Amino acid sequence: MVENIIDYINQFFMYYIFVYAVIFFISTIYAINNLYQSMERKKYRNNLRVKNDANYVPISILVPAYNEEKTVVECISSILSLNYPEYEIVIINDGSSDNTEEVLIEEFNLHKVMRPIRRLVNSKNDRSIYEGGDRIKITLINKENGGKADALNLGINASRYPFFVSLDADSILQKDSLSNIVIPFMEDDRTIAVGGNIKVSNQIVLQNGEVAKVLTPKKWLIIMQMIEYYRVFLTTRVWFNQFNGNLIISGAFGLFKKDAVINVGGYDTQHIGEDMSLVVKMHSFYRKNKLSYRIQYAPNAICWSQVPERISDFKKQRRRWHIGLMQSLFEHKYIFLNTTYGLIGTFSFLYYLIYEMLSCVLDIVGVTFIILAYYTGFINIQFFVTFFVVYIGYSFVISAAAIILESYVFKDILNWRVILKLIFYSLIESLGYRQISSLYRLSALFQYRKRKHEWEKINRQRHHKVES
Amino acid sequence: MKSIIFIYLILIYFVYIISCSLIYMILQDLREKRFNKKVGKLTETFSEEIYNQLLTISHNKRVSFYAINSVRQKLKFKAYQRVFNNTIILLNEEPQNHALVADYMTLFDDYIKKLIKGRNEGSIKNVYTVFLLGQFKVDQDYINKYLMESLKTTSLHLRFNALNSIGQIGNVDCFIEALRYLTETQGYINEKVFIDILDHFGGNLEVLNIELLKCLDDLSIDIQCIIIEHWQNKKNNTVAEELFNKLQGSDVDKEIETSIIKYFNQINYPPAKEALIQRLDSPYWECRALVAKALSNYYSYDTIDKLLISIMDSNWYVRLNSAMTLLDFDLGNMLIYDVLHKKDKYSRDILFYAMFVKNKITYDEYMEKTNGRRRW
């Protein structure tokens, strides 16, 4: 009897991993094909071109900042060096207790102004406004602390242009990122949001606000996160983009049609995963109202963002992400297996529920159970080996494919030393890093009620710099 | 046991497919690098040959048959084709070379025909061919026909490149036909991209403008607005009268009306003044706001009187634009007196705000005059 139950549980985990392998096979093959095609299109000039600067879509870049004195100046400097003709920068200082306000005023020579802000979406009031900038207008809005979502809502209210980018204050935008992220809007007028490709910035060297080179990463935690980011941003998101199925646009870098965001009431201030919450809300609103729309992903729109270097910060970040994911899925549970929502209901939501939200349970419990079952003699060596071949070997193949894809698509970014190091580390990523990450996500499951309104700030470092 | 073997086999198959795809991609990349190396080596000599021939044509001399034939023979090879195309693209970056390139490319009719032949609709290479036709600028029937056919597609990139190439070649009739086709089929091309194509039309712009005016009413509202914005971008005042007549029409569409008002904001056309002033009573606030801004080009006592009324409008943007325009007229203290005399707190506040925006008063003066209150 006990033997049968254990056998069924083991079979269940085996099939779970097998379905996981199938999904990643499809997404990797699709991504390889799609990215290869996009490289070919680039080579043969299959792109939309605008010659006159006046004909570009003007964009507002919103930068919410809370205690970002270390990184915000570099972030704004990188934005100022973009090769895009018309945009403004709106920095929303969300009640910082450090010198964020002072460093910005001093560095960019801002002066106090009085200007009206429309209440298009709910947000706390501004305390003071500063403006400056020569070619590119910079606005700094100081407000009392209300969280990232509230700061972004105030930014939406204050922005002048019909499109806005949400950008983290610790991020660095690649020079052509705006020109690339705006393309899906030009290609399809149904597009309401586009996500950018996030890369790990801890190892980059900046020169005049631009990324000059990527150093070989030394810390294992950074290497593991680099591999993870490549896998997510170059395989899964590319595939989900095909059927309009991405439920998340990273808060670090995304472009939105302002009207569409106002339609859904802006960012949800009660959520700590405001980025996913907004995207799920937009899917829900447009599907419910039977409006044609596209939420897209632009892999060539690159944003460099810092990842945690310390395990304590990593724990905070993963816990916050997981609680944010749960909040979004719980709030929109009516989408689950609901055919009215098309592939969002029948596939995307299911995928995020099982392979994003519950995977931490299955990861920890599954591995523990199979190891115990083997040592107590309930499963034979063949089953045990198959499980780990699939679990580690297959994950290695997928990660290595993502790294090779990365080096193929973005030729100038990684050198061979970094590539080989990453491939080597991807072999051990499945055993160790993945379990640690799952453990922190699992803790979020248990602490959901207690921590669902807590935003735990993680430490940031200054970027490496070379003088021009 | 059977299921485990099955899983093994499937996984091996997956890994095999992924590996093959990656190897194919890497090999293609290496092949491309080798090809580019070859192209790099040929560029110096072959480009020089093309430049020399172009120089001969620019001096109104004939290029020898032998020289042309030498280039034609080389164009049978892919690497030479790449160098040739790149050279032409590079030359086209300077507008003064356009006519020269068009003349030169008439000598390579057979090369163009070979390019067009047997292309799959919507394929990446077909889009490239369509792009190249725009660069070659040869105004021949078979090319125009091919581009018109390419316009009839579901592929956005092909449609964009086809319209762009038709515009680059600059055949007015063909371009108008393309606009009519897009109106009928409602084929989507982004508004800003469309305006850009119009702004860079390669043919005679005067003739194009005449033809556009003739067929304007037959085109879709979106395309009409795009054309009006193009005229605005190009500061074309030859169409002002016709646009004024259109604005006076009884059933003018709201979108077109706002486009025309924006046009008159850029182009000063005195006869339009009365019509613009009347529109300060429009039921649409967007229209009132635009007119309040456009009137800065039309100084008169009537304009000032009407703006002194619209500065009390219920909409903030209309009030702001009215105040900004009144300040542009440089009326000095008279304006402040007139506005304060109205005893309307909103118009008073907006005037001081506009003065602050235009740097006529400081932040502190503004705060003092408005007692630090916000009446947005």
Coordinates of C-alpha atoms in Angstrom, one line a residue, chain B residues 31-221:
Chain B
R31 CA 29.5 31.7 -42.8
E32 CA 28.2 35.2 -42.6
K33 CA 31.4 36.4 -41.0
R34 CA 33.5 34.8 -43.8
F35 CA 31.2 36.3 -46.4
N36 CA 31.5 39.8 -44.8
K37 CA 35.3 39.4 -44.8
K38 CA 35.2 38.7 -48.5
V39 CA 32.8 41.7 -49.0
G40 CA 35.2 43.9 -47.0
K41 CA 38.1 42.9 -49.2
L42 CA 36.1 43.6 -52.4
T43 CA 34.6 46.9 -51.2
E44 CA 37.7 49.0 -51.7
T45 CA 38.2 48.1 -55.4
F46 CA 34.7 47.4 -56.6
S47 CA 33.2 50.5 -54.9
E48 CA 36.0 52.6 -56.5
E49 CA 35.0 51.2 -59.9
I50 CA 31.3 52.2 -59.2
Y51 CA 32.3 55.7 -58.0
N52 CA 34.4 56.2 -61.1
Q53 CA 31.5 55.3 -63.4
L54 CA 29.2 57.6 -61.4
L55 CA 31.7 60.4 -61.7
T56 CA 31.7 59.9 -65.5
I57 CA 27.9 60.2 -65.6
S58 CA 28.0 63.3 -63.4
H59 CA 30.2 65.0 -66.0
N60 CA 27.6 64.2 -68.7
K61 CA 29.8 61.6 -70.3
R62 CA 28.9 58.1 -71.4
V63 CA 30.3 55.2 -69.5
S64 CA 31.9 52.7 -71.9
F65 CA 30.2 49.5 -72.7
Y66 CA 33.2 47.6 -71.5
A67 CA 33.2 49.2 -68.1
I68 CA 29.5 48.6 -67.6
N69 CA 29.8 45.0 -68.8
S70 CA 32.6 44.4 -66.3
V71 CA 30.3 45.5 -63.4
R72 CA 27.4 43.4 -64.9
Q73 CA 29.6 40.3 -65.0
K74 CA 30.7 40.8 -61.4
L75 CA 27.1 41.2 -60.3
K76 CA 26.6 37.5 -61.0
F77 CA 28.4 36.8 -57.7
K78 CA 26.8 37.4 -54.3
A79 CA 29.7 39.2 -52.7
Y80 CA 29.9 41.7 -55.5
Q81 CA 26.1 42.2 -55.3
R82 CA 26.4 43.0 -51.6
V83 CA 29.2 45.5 -52.3
F84 CA 27.2 47.1 -55.1
N85 CA 24.0 47.4 -53.0
N86 CA 25.9 48.8 -50.1
T87 CA 27.6 51.4 -52.2
I88 CA 24.3 52.6 -53.7
I89 CA 22.8 52.7 -50.2
L90 CA 25.7 54.8 -49.0
L91 CA 25.5 57.1 -51.9
N92 CA 21.8 57.7 -51.3
E93 CA 22.6 59.1 -47.8
E94 CA 23.4 62.3 -49.6
P95 CA 20.3 63.7 -51.3
Q96 CA 22.3 65.4 -54.0
N97 CA 23.3 61.9 -55.3
H98 CA 19.7 60.7 -55.8
A99 CA 19.4 61.8 -59.4
L100 CA 22.8 60.5 -60.3
V101 CA 22.0 57.1 -58.8
A102 CA 18.7 56.9 -60.7
D103 CA 20.6 57.6 -64.0
Y104 CA 23.3 55.1 -63.2
M105 CA 20.9 52.3 -62.2
T106 CA 19.0 52.5 -65.6
L107 CA 22.2 50.8 -66.9
F108 CA 21.5 47.7 -64.7
D109 CA 18.0 46.8 -65.9
D110 CA 18.9 43.1 -66.1
Y111 CA 20.3 43.1 -62.6
I112 CA 17.1 44.6 -61.2
K113 CA 14.9 42.1 -63.2
K114 CA 17.0 39.3 -61.8
L115 CA 16.4 40.6 -58.3
I116 CA 12.7 40.8 -58.7
K117 CA 12.3 37.4 -60.3
G118 CA 11.1 34.5 -58.2
R119 CA 10.8 36.2 -54.8
N120 CA 8.3 34.8 -52.2
E121 CA 5.8 37.3 -51.0
G122 CA 6.7 38.5 -47.5
S123 CA 10.0 36.7 -47.3
I124 CA 12.9 38.5 -45.6
K125 CA 14.8 38.6 -48.9
N126 CA 11.7 39.9 -50.8
V127 CA 11.4 42.8 -48.3
Y128 CA 15.1 43.5 -48.9
T129 CA 14.5 43.6 -52.7
V130 CA 11.7 46.0 -52.3
F131 CA 13.9 48.2 -50.1
L132 CA 16.7 48.1 -52.7
L133 CA 14.2 49.2 -55.5
G134 CA 13.6 52.3 -53.5
Q135 CA 17.4 52.9 -53.2
F136 CA 17.9 52.3 -57.0
K137 CA 15.2 55.0 -57.8
V138 CA 14.5 53.7 -61.3
D139 CA 11.1 54.9 -62.4
Q140 CA 10.1 52.1 -64.7
D141 CA 6.6 50.6 -65.2
Y142 CA 7.6 47.0 -64.3
I143 CA 9.2 48.3 -61.0
N144 CA 6.2 50.4 -60.0
K145 CA 3.9 47.5 -60.8
Y146 CA 6.0 45.2 -58.7
L147 CA 6.0 47.6 -55.8
M148 CA 2.2 48.1 -56.1
E149 CA 1.8 44.3 -56.0
S150 CA 4.1 44.2 -52.9
L151 CA 1.8 46.7 -51.2
K152 CA -1.0 44.2 -51.4
T153 CA 0.3 42.1 -48.6
T154 CA -0.4 41.2 -44.9
S155 CA 3.3 41.6 -44.1
L156 CA 3.8 45.0 -42.4
H157 CA 7.5 45.2 -43.3
L158 CA 6.8 44.5 -46.9
R159 CA 4.0 47.0 -47.0
F160 CA 6.1 49.7 -45.3
N161 CA 9.1 49.1 -47.6
A162 CA 6.8 49.0 -50.7
L163 CA 5.3 52.4 -49.9
N164 CA 8.6 53.8 -48.8
S165 CA 10.2 52.7 -52.1
I166 CA 7.3 54.1 -54.2
G167 CA 7.9 57.4 -52.3
Q168 CA 11.7 57.2 -52.9
I169 CA 11.3 56.6 -56.6
G170 CA 9.0 59.6 -56.7
N171 CA 6.4 58.7 -59.3
V172 CA 3.4 60.9 -58.3
D173 CA 0.8 58.8 -60.1
C174 CA 2.0 55.6 -58.5
F175 CA 2.2 57.2 -55.1
I176 CA -1.4 58.5 -55.3
E177 CA -2.5 55.1 -56.5
A178 CA -0.8 53.6 -53.4
L179 CA -2.6 56.0 -51.1
R180 CA -5.9 55.2 -52.7
Y181 CA -5.2 51.5 -52.3
L182 CA -4.4 51.9 -48.6
T183 CA -7.6 53.9 -48.2
E184 CA -9.6 51.1 -49.7
T185 CA -8.0 48.3 -47.9
Q186 CA -7.3 50.2 -44.6
G187 CA -3.8 48.7 -44.6
Y188 CA -2.1 49.8 -41.5
I189 CA 1.1 51.9 -41.6
N190 CA 2.0 53.8 -38.5
E191 CA 1.0 57.5 -38.7
K192 CA 4.5 58.8 -37.9
V193 CA 6.2 56.4 -40.3
F194 CA 3.7 57.4 -43.0
I195 CA 4.4 61.1 -42.5
D196 CA 8.1 60.4 -42.7
I197 CA 7.6 58.7 -46.1
L198 CA 5.8 61.8 -47.3
D199 CA 8.4 64.1 -45.9
H200 CA 11.1 62.3 -47.9
F201 CA 9.2 62.0 -51.2
G202 CA 11.8 61.6 -53.9
G203 CA 9.9 63.1 -56.8
N204 CA 8.5 66.6 -57.6
L205 CA 6.9 67.8 -54.4
E206 CA 4.9 70.6 -56.1
V207 CA 3.3 68.1 -58.5
L208 CA 2.6 65.8 -55.6
N209 CA 1.0 68.5 -53.6
I210 CA -1.3 69.4 -56.5
E211 CA -2.3 65.8 -56.9
L212 CA -2.8 65.3 -53.2
L213 CA -5.1 68.3 -53.0
K214 CA -7.1 66.9 -55.9
C215 CA -7.7 63.6 -54.3
L216 CA -7.7 64.6 -50.6
D217 CA -11.4 64.1 -50.1
D218 CA -11.2 60.6 -51.6
L219 CA -8.7 59.4 -49.0
S220 CA -9.4 58.1 -45.6
I221 CA -9.6 60.5 -42.7

